[in-house]
PDB file of C-alpha atoms and ligand atoms in Angstrom:
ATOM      1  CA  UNK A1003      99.042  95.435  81.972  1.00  0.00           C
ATOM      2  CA  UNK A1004     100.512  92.897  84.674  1.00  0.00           C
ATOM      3  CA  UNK A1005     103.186  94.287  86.578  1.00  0.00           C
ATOM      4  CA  UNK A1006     105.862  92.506  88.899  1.00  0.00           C
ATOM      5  CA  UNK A1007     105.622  93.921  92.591  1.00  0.00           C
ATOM      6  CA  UNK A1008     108.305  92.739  95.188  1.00  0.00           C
ATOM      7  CA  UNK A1009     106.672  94.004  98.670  1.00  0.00           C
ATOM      8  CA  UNK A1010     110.127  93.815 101.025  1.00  0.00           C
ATOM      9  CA  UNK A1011     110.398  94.098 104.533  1.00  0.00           C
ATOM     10  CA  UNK A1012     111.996  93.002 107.875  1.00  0.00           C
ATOM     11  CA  UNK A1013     110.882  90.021 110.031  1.00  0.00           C
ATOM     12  CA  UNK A1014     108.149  90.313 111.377  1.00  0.00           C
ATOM     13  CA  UNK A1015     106.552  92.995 109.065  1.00  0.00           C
ATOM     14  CA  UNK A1016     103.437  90.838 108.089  1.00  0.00           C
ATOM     15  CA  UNK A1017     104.308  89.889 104.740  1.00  0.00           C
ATOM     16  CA  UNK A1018     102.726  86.063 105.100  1.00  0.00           C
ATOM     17  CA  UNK A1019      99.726  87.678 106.247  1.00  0.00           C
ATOM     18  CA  UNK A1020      99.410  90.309 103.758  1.00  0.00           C
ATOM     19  CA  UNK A1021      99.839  87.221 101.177  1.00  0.00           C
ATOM     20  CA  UNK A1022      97.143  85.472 102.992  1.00  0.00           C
ATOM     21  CA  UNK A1023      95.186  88.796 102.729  1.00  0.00           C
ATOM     22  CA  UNK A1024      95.540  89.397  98.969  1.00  0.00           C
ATOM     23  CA  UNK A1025      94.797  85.362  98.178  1.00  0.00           C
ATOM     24  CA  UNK A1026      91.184  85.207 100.097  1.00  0.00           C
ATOM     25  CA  UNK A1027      90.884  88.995  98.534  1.00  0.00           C
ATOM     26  CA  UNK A1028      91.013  87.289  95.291  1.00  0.00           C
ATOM     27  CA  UNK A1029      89.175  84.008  95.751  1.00  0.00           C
ATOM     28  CA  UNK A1030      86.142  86.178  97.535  1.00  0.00           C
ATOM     29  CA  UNK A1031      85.834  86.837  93.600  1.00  0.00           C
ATOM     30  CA  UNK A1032      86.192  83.642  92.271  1.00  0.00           C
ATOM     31  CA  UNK A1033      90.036  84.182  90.784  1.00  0.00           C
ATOM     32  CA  UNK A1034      92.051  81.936  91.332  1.00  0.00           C
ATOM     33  CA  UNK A1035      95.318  82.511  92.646  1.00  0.00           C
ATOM     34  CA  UNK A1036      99.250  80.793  92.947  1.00  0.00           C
ATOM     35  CA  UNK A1037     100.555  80.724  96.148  1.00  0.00           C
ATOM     36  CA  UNK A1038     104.456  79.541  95.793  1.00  0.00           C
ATOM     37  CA  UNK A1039     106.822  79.740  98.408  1.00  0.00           C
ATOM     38  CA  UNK A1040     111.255  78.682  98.711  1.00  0.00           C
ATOM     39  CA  UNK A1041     111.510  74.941  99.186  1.00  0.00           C
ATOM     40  CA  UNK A1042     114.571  75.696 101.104  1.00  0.00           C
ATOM     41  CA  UNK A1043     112.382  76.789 104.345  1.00  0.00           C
ATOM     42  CA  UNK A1044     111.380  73.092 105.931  1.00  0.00           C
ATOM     43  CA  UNK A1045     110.795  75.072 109.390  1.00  0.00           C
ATOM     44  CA  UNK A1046     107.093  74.359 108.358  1.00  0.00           C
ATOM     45  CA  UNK A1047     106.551  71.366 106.330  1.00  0.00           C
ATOM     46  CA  UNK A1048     108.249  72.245 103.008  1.00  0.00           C
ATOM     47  CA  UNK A1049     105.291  74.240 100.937  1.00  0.00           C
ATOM     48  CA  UNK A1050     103.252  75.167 103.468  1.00  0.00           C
ATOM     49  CA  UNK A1051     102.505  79.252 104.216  1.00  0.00           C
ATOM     50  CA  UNK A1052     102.715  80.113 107.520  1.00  0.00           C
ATOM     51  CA  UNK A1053     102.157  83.207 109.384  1.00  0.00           C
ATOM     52  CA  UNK A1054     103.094  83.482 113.267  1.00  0.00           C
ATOM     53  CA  UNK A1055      99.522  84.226 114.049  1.00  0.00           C
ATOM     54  CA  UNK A1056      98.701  81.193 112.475  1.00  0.00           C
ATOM     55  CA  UNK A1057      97.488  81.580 109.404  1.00  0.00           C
ATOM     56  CA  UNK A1058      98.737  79.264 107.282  1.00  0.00           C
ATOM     57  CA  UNK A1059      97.965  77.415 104.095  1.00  0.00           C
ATOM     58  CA  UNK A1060      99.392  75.409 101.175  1.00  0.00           C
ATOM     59  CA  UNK A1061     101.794  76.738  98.372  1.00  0.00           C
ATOM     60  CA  UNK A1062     103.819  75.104  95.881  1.00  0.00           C
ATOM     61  CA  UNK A1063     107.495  74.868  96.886  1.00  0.00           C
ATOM     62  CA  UNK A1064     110.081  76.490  94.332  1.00  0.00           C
ATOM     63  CA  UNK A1065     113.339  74.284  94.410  1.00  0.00           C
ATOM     64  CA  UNK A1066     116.396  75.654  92.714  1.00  0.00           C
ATOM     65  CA  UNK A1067     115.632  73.187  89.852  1.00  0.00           C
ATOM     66  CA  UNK A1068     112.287  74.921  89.726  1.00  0.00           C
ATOM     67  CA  UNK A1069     111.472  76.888  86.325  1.00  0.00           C
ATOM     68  CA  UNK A1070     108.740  78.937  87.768  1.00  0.00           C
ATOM     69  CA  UNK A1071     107.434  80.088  84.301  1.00  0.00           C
ATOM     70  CA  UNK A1072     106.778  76.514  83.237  1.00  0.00           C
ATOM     71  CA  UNK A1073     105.186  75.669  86.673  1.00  0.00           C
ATOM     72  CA  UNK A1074     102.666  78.848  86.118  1.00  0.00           C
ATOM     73  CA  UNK A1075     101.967  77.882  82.486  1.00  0.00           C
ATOM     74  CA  UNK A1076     101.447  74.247  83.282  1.00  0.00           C
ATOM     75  CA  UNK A1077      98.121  75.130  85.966  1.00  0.00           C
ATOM     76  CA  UNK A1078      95.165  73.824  84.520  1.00  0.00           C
ATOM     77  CA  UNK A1079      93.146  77.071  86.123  1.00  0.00           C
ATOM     78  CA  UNK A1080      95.434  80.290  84.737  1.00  0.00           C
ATOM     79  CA  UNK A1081      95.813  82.178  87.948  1.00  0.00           C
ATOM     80  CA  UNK A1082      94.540  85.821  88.138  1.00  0.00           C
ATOM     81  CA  UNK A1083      97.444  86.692  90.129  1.00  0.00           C
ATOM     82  CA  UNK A1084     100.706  84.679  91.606  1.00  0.00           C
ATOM     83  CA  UNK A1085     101.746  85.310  94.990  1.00  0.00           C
ATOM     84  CA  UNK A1086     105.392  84.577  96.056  1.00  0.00           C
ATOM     85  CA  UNK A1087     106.636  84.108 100.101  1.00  0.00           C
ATOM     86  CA  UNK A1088     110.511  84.335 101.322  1.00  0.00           C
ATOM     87  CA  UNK A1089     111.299  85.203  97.577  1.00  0.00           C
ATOM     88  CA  UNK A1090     114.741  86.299  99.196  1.00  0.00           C
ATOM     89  CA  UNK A1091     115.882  82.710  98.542  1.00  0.00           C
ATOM     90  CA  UNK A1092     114.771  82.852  94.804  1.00  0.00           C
ATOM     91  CA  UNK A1093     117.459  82.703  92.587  1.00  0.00           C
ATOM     92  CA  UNK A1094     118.548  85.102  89.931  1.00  0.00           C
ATOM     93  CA  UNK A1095     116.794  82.658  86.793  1.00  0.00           C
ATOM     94  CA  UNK A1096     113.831  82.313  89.197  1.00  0.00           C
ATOM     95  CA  UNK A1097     113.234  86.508  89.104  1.00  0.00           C
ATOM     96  CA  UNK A1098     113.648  86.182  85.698  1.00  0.00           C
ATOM     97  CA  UNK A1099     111.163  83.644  85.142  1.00  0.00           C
ATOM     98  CA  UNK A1100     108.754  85.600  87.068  1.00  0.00           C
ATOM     99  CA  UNK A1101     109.476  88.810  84.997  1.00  0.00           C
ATOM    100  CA  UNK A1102     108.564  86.198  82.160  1.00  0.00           C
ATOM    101  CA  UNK A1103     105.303  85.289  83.633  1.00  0.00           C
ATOM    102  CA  UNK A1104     104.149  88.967  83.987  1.00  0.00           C
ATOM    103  CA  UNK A1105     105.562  89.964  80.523  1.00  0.00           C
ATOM    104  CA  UNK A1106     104.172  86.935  78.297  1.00  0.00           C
ATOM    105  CA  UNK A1107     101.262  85.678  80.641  1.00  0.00           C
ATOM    106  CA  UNK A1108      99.942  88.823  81.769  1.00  0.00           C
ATOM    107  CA  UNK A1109      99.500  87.737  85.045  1.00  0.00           C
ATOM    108  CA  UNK A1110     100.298  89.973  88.084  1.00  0.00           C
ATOM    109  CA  UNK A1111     103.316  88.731  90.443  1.00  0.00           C
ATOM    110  CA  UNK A1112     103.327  89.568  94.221  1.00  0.00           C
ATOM    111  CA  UNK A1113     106.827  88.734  95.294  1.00  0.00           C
ATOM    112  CA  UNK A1114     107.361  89.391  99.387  1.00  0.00           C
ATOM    113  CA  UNK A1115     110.518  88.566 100.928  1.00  0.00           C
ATOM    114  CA  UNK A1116     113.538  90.243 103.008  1.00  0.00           C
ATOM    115  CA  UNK A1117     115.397  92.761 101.396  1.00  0.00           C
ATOM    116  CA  UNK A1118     119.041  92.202 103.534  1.00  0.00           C
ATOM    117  CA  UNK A1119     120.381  89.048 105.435  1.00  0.00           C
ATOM    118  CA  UNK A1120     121.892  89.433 109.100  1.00  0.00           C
ATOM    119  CA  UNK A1121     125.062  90.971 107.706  1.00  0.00           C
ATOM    120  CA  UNK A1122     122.991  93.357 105.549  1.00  0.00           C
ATOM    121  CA  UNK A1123     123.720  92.396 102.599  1.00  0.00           C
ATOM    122  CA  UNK A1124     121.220  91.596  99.589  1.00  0.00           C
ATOM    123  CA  UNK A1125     119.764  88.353  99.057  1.00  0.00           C
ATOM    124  CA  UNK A1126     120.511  87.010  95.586  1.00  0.00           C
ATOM    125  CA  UNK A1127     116.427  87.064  95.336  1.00  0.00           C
ATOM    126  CA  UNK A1128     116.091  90.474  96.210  1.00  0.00           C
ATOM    127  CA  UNK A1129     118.973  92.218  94.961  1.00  0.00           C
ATOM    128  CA  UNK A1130     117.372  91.441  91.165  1.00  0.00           C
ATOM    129  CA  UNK A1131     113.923  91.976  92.627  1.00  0.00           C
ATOM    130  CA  UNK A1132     114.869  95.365  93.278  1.00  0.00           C
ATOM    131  CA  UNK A1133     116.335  95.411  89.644  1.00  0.00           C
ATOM    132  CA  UNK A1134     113.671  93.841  87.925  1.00  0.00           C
ATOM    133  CA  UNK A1135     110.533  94.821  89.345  1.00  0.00           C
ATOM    134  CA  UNK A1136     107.828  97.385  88.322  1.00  0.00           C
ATOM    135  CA  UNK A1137     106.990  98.396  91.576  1.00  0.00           C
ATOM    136  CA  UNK A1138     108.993  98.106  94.989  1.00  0.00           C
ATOM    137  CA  UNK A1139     106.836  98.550  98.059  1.00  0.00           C
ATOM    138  CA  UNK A1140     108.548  98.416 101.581  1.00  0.00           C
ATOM    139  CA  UNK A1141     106.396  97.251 104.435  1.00  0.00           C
ATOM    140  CA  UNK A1142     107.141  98.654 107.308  1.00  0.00           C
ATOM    141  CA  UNK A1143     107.472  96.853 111.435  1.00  0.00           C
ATOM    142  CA  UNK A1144     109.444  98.811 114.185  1.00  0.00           C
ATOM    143  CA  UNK A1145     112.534  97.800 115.898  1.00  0.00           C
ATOM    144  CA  UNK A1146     112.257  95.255 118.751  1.00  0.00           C
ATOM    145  CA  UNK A1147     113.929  98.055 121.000  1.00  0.00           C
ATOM    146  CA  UNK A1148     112.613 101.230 119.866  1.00  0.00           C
ATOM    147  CA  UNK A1149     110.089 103.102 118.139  1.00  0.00           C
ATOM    148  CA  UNK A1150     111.830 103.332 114.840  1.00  0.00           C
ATOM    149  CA  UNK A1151     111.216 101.612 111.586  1.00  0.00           C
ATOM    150  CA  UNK A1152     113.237  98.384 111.973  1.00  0.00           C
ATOM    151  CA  UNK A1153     115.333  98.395 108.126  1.00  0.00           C
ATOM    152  CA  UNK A1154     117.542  95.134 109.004  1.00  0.00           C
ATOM    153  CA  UNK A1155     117.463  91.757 110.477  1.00  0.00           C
ATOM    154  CA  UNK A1156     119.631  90.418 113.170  1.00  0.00           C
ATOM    155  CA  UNK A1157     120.171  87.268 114.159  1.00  0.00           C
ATOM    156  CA  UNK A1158     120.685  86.622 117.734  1.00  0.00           C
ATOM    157  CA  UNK A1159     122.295  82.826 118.738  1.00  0.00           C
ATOM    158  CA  UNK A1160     122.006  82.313 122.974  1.00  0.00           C
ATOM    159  CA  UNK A1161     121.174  86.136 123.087  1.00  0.00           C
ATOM    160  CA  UNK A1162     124.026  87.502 121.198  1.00  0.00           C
ATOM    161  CA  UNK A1163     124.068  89.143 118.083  1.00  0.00           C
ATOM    162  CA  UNK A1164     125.655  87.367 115.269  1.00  0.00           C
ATOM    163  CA  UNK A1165     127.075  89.696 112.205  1.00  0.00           C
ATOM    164  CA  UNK A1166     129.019  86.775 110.595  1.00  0.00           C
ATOM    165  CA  UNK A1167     128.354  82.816 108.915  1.00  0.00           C
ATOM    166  CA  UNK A1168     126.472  81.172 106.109  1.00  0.00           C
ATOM    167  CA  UNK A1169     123.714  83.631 104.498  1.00  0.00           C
ATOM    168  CA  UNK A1170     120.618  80.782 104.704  1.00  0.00           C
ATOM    169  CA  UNK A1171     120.710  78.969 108.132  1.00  0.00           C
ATOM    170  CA  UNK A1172     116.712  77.344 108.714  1.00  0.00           C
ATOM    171  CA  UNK A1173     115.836  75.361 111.476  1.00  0.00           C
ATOM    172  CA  UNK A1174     118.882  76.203 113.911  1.00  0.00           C
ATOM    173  CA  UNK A1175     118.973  77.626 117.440  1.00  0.00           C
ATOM    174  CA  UNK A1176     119.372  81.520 115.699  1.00  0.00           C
ATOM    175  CA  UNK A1177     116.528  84.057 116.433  1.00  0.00           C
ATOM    176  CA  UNK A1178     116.286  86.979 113.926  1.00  0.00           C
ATOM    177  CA  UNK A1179     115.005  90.233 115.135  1.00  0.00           C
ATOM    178  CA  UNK A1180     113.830  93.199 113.290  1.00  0.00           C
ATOM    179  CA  UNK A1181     116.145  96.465 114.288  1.00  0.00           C
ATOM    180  CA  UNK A1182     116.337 100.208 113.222  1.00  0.00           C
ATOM    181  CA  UNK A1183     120.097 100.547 112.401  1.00  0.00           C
ATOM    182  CA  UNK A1184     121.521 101.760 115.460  1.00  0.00           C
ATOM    183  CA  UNK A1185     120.552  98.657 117.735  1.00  0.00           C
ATOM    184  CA  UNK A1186     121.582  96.343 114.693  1.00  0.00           C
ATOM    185  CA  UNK A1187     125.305  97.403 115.855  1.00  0.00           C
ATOM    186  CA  UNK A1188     123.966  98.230 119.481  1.00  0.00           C
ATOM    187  CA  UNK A1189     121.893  95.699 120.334  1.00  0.00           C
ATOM    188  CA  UNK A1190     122.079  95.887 124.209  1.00  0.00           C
ATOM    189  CA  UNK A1191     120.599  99.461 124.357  1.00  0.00           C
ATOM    190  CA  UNK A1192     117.413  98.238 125.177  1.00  0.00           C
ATOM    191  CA  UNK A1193     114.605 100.704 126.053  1.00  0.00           C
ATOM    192  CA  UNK A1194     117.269 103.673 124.357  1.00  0.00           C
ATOM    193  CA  UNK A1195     115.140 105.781 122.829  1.00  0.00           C
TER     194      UNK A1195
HETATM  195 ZN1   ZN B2005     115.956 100.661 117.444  1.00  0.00          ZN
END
């Protein structure tokens, strides 16, 4: 039986690459995989995977408009398994549809995303990732400033942390670092262990 995965972490925790990883896993066998990824992150251009050691390669962009279910269905080649980047920005119908895809096509669905924003709280994608899926993996980076597991995001604009503003902000002069939760509120400890 297919099952829905959503595979959350922080920045920086190699969830691209992992994606990357499980697609050439895949077509090494001659399956055929979906790569789809949020049309709303143009940092790249808009469909394109991209990893920051620079990996990248070409997905198909899921728009708000998007019904991912028909998109699937519609592929001439049914795809063994469909792999989902920055699924944070999905929407709440968009999870859905996926849960559709794994329930009616029986075809696995790899979603990997962010589990919080900058102000820690859930992205609409996530939060009904986390209520939908079958199985919820977190992958795990450490904090820019320590040795701990990094658990949330912050975004830094001309070096200062930033806990307040619009959710989705892509292509400004913001940084986002991955933090353990005391230097999310204590950023300036650096080296504190
Ligand atoms: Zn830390």
């Amino acid at each position: 039986m297919a099952q829905l995965f959503f595979k959350y972490g922080a920045m920086n925790s190699g969830k691209t690459i992992e994606i990357l990883k499980v697609a050439y896993n895949y077509e090494e066998q001659n399956k055929p995989v979906a790569i789809m990824t949020s049309g709303l992150d143009d940092r790249d251009e808009i469909g394109i995977v991209s990893s920051r050691i620079g990996l990248r390669r070409e997905g198909i962009a899921i728009f708000e408009e998007t019904n991912v279910f028909e998109t699937i269905k519609a592929l001439e080649n049914a795809p063994a398994c469909v792999l989902i980047d920055e699924s944070q920005f999905l929407t709440k119908e968009h999870v859905l549809q996926l849960a559709h895809i794994v329930d009616e096509l029986d075809i696995p669905v790899m979603a990997f995303g962010l589990k919080n924003d900058f102000k820690n709280e859930l992205f609409e994608g996530s939060e009904y990732l986390l209520l939908y899926a079958d199985k919820i993996e977190e992958m795990k980076t450490i904090c820019w400033y320590c040795h701990k597991k990094a658990t949330m995001n912050m975004r830094m604009i001309d070096g200062k942390p930033v806990y307040s503003g619009e959710q989705i902000q892509i292509g400004g002069n913001e940084s986002y670092f991955p933090v353990c939760r005391k230097h999310y509120f204590n950023p300036l400890l650096k080296g504190d262990l």
